[in-house]
């Protein structure tokens, strides 16, 4: 009977210690202030002619087989002013 009482007390202590909503009053200040930075993709002056999911392979001469290099999105981008087209693949 004494073990049941001690187990019950132990459970009560655990339940009391797991209260995640408890406000401890601690204030945490950021160590470093980071400024917001504008991220450019290099695709701002281009129109997407083709946009699809794909896999990239490379040929291994020693093993005489194709090996997967990665998977992601392939885009054919046409520059608005020069009309040049380039291929871009980004890993997803």
Tab-separated table of C-alpha atoms in Angstrom:
chain	number	residue	atom	x	y	z
A	1	UNK	CA	0.000	0.000	0.000
A	2	UNK	CA	2.893	2.352	0.703
A	3	UNK	CA	4.181	1.978	-2.881
A	4	UNK	CA	0.827	3.076	-4.328
A	5	UNK	CA	0.873	6.238	-2.235
A	6	UNK	CA	4.482	7.059	-3.191
A	7	UNK	CA	3.722	6.412	-6.897
A	8	UNK	CA	0.679	8.683	-6.658
A	9	UNK	CA	2.774	11.443	-5.050
A	10	UNK	CA	5.482	10.986	-7.697
A	11	UNK	CA	2.881	11.364	-10.497
A	12	UNK	CA	1.528	14.522	-8.868
A	13	UNK	CA	5.039	16.009	-8.774
A	14	UNK	CA	5.614	15.173	-12.458
A	15	UNK	CA	2.290	16.691	-13.495
A	16	UNK	CA	3.013	19.843	-11.534
A	17	UNK	CA	6.438	20.196	-13.223
A	18	UNK	CA	5.102	19.904	-16.773
A	19	UNK	CA	2.953	23.031	-16.758
A	20	UNK	CA	4.108	24.704	-20.011
A	21	UNK	CA	1.845	27.737	-19.652
A	22	UNK	CA	3.512	28.858	-16.450
A	23	UNK	CA	4.977	32.373	-16.687
A	24	UNK	CA	8.428	32.407	-15.101
A	25	UNK	CA	8.886	36.144	-15.583
A	26	UNK	CA	12.154	35.630	-17.493
A	27	UNK	CA	12.756	38.050	-20.334
A	28	UNK	CA	14.959	37.013	-23.224
A	29	UNK	CA	16.477	39.743	-25.373
A	30	UNK	CA	17.923	39.014	-28.838
A	31	UNK	CA	21.706	38.787	-28.914
A	32	UNK	CA	22.040	40.269	-32.404
A	33	UNK	CA	19.651	42.516	-34.301
A	34	UNK	CA	19.288	41.410	-37.910
A	35	UNK	CA	18.091	43.802	-40.570
A	36	UNK	CA	15.686	42.652	-43.272
A	37	UNK	CA	17.487	42.021	-46.559
A	38	UNK	CA	15.900	42.015	-50.010
A	39	UNK	CA	16.641	38.675	-51.671
A	40	UNK	CA	16.918	38.622	-55.453
A	41	UNK	CA	16.735	35.435	-57.508
A	42	UNK	CA	18.159	36.916	-60.690
A	43	UNK	CA	14.883	36.101	-62.431
A	44	UNK	CA	13.293	39.544	-62.045
A	45	UNK	CA	13.876	40.606	-65.681
A	46	UNK	CA	12.916	37.230	-67.141
A	47	UNK	CA	9.745	35.391	-68.116
A	48	UNK	CA	9.381	31.650	-67.490
A	49	UNK	CA	8.893	29.845	-70.807
A	50	UNK	CA	8.890	26.396	-69.164
A	51	UNK	CA	8.561	25.398	-65.509
A	52	UNK	CA	8.478	21.727	-64.446
A	53	UNK	CA	9.713	19.233	-61.867
A	54	UNK	CA	12.614	17.088	-62.979
A	55	UNK	CA	15.575	14.952	-61.953
A	56	UNK	CA	19.174	15.617	-62.960
A	57	UNK	CA	21.483	12.711	-63.788
A	58	UNK	CA	25.194	12.404	-64.498
A	59	UNK	CA	26.982	9.580	-66.297
A	60	UNK	CA	29.600	7.665	-64.307
A	61	UNK	CA	32.195	6.365	-66.789
A	62	UNK	CA	33.794	3.963	-64.296
A	63	UNK	CA	30.501	2.224	-63.410
A	64	UNK	CA	29.119	2.772	-66.950
A	65	UNK	CA	25.757	3.945	-65.577
A	66	UNK	CA	23.669	7.035	-64.906
A	67	UNK	CA	23.590	8.340	-61.327
A	68	UNK	CA	21.015	10.741	-59.909
A	69	UNK	CA	22.489	14.141	-59.086
A	70	UNK	CA	19.366	15.794	-57.657
A	71	UNK	CA	15.691	16.625	-58.055
A	72	UNK	CA	14.047	19.998	-58.356
A	73	UNK	CA	12.395	22.558	-60.588
A	74	UNK	CA	13.725	23.212	-64.088
A	75	UNK	CA	12.963	26.561	-65.715
A	76	UNK	CA	13.612	27.970	-69.152
A	77	UNK	CA	13.822	31.722	-68.630
A	78	UNK	CA	13.687	34.292	-71.432
A	79	UNK	CA	15.198	37.722	-70.779
A	80	UNK	CA	12.690	40.513	-71.459
A	81	UNK	CA	15.034	42.885	-73.307
A	82	UNK	CA	17.746	40.737	-74.928
A	83	UNK	CA	15.563	37.709	-75.709
A	84	UNK	CA	18.251	35.272	-74.549
A	85	UNK	CA	17.017	32.024	-73.007
A	86	UNK	CA	18.730	30.231	-70.136
A	87	UNK	CA	18.103	27.008	-68.250
A	88	UNK	CA	17.956	27.103	-64.428
A	89	UNK	CA	17.466	24.139	-62.091
A	90	UNK	CA	16.938	24.648	-58.363
A	91	UNK	CA	16.934	21.798	-55.892
A	92	UNK	CA	13.689	21.397	-53.984
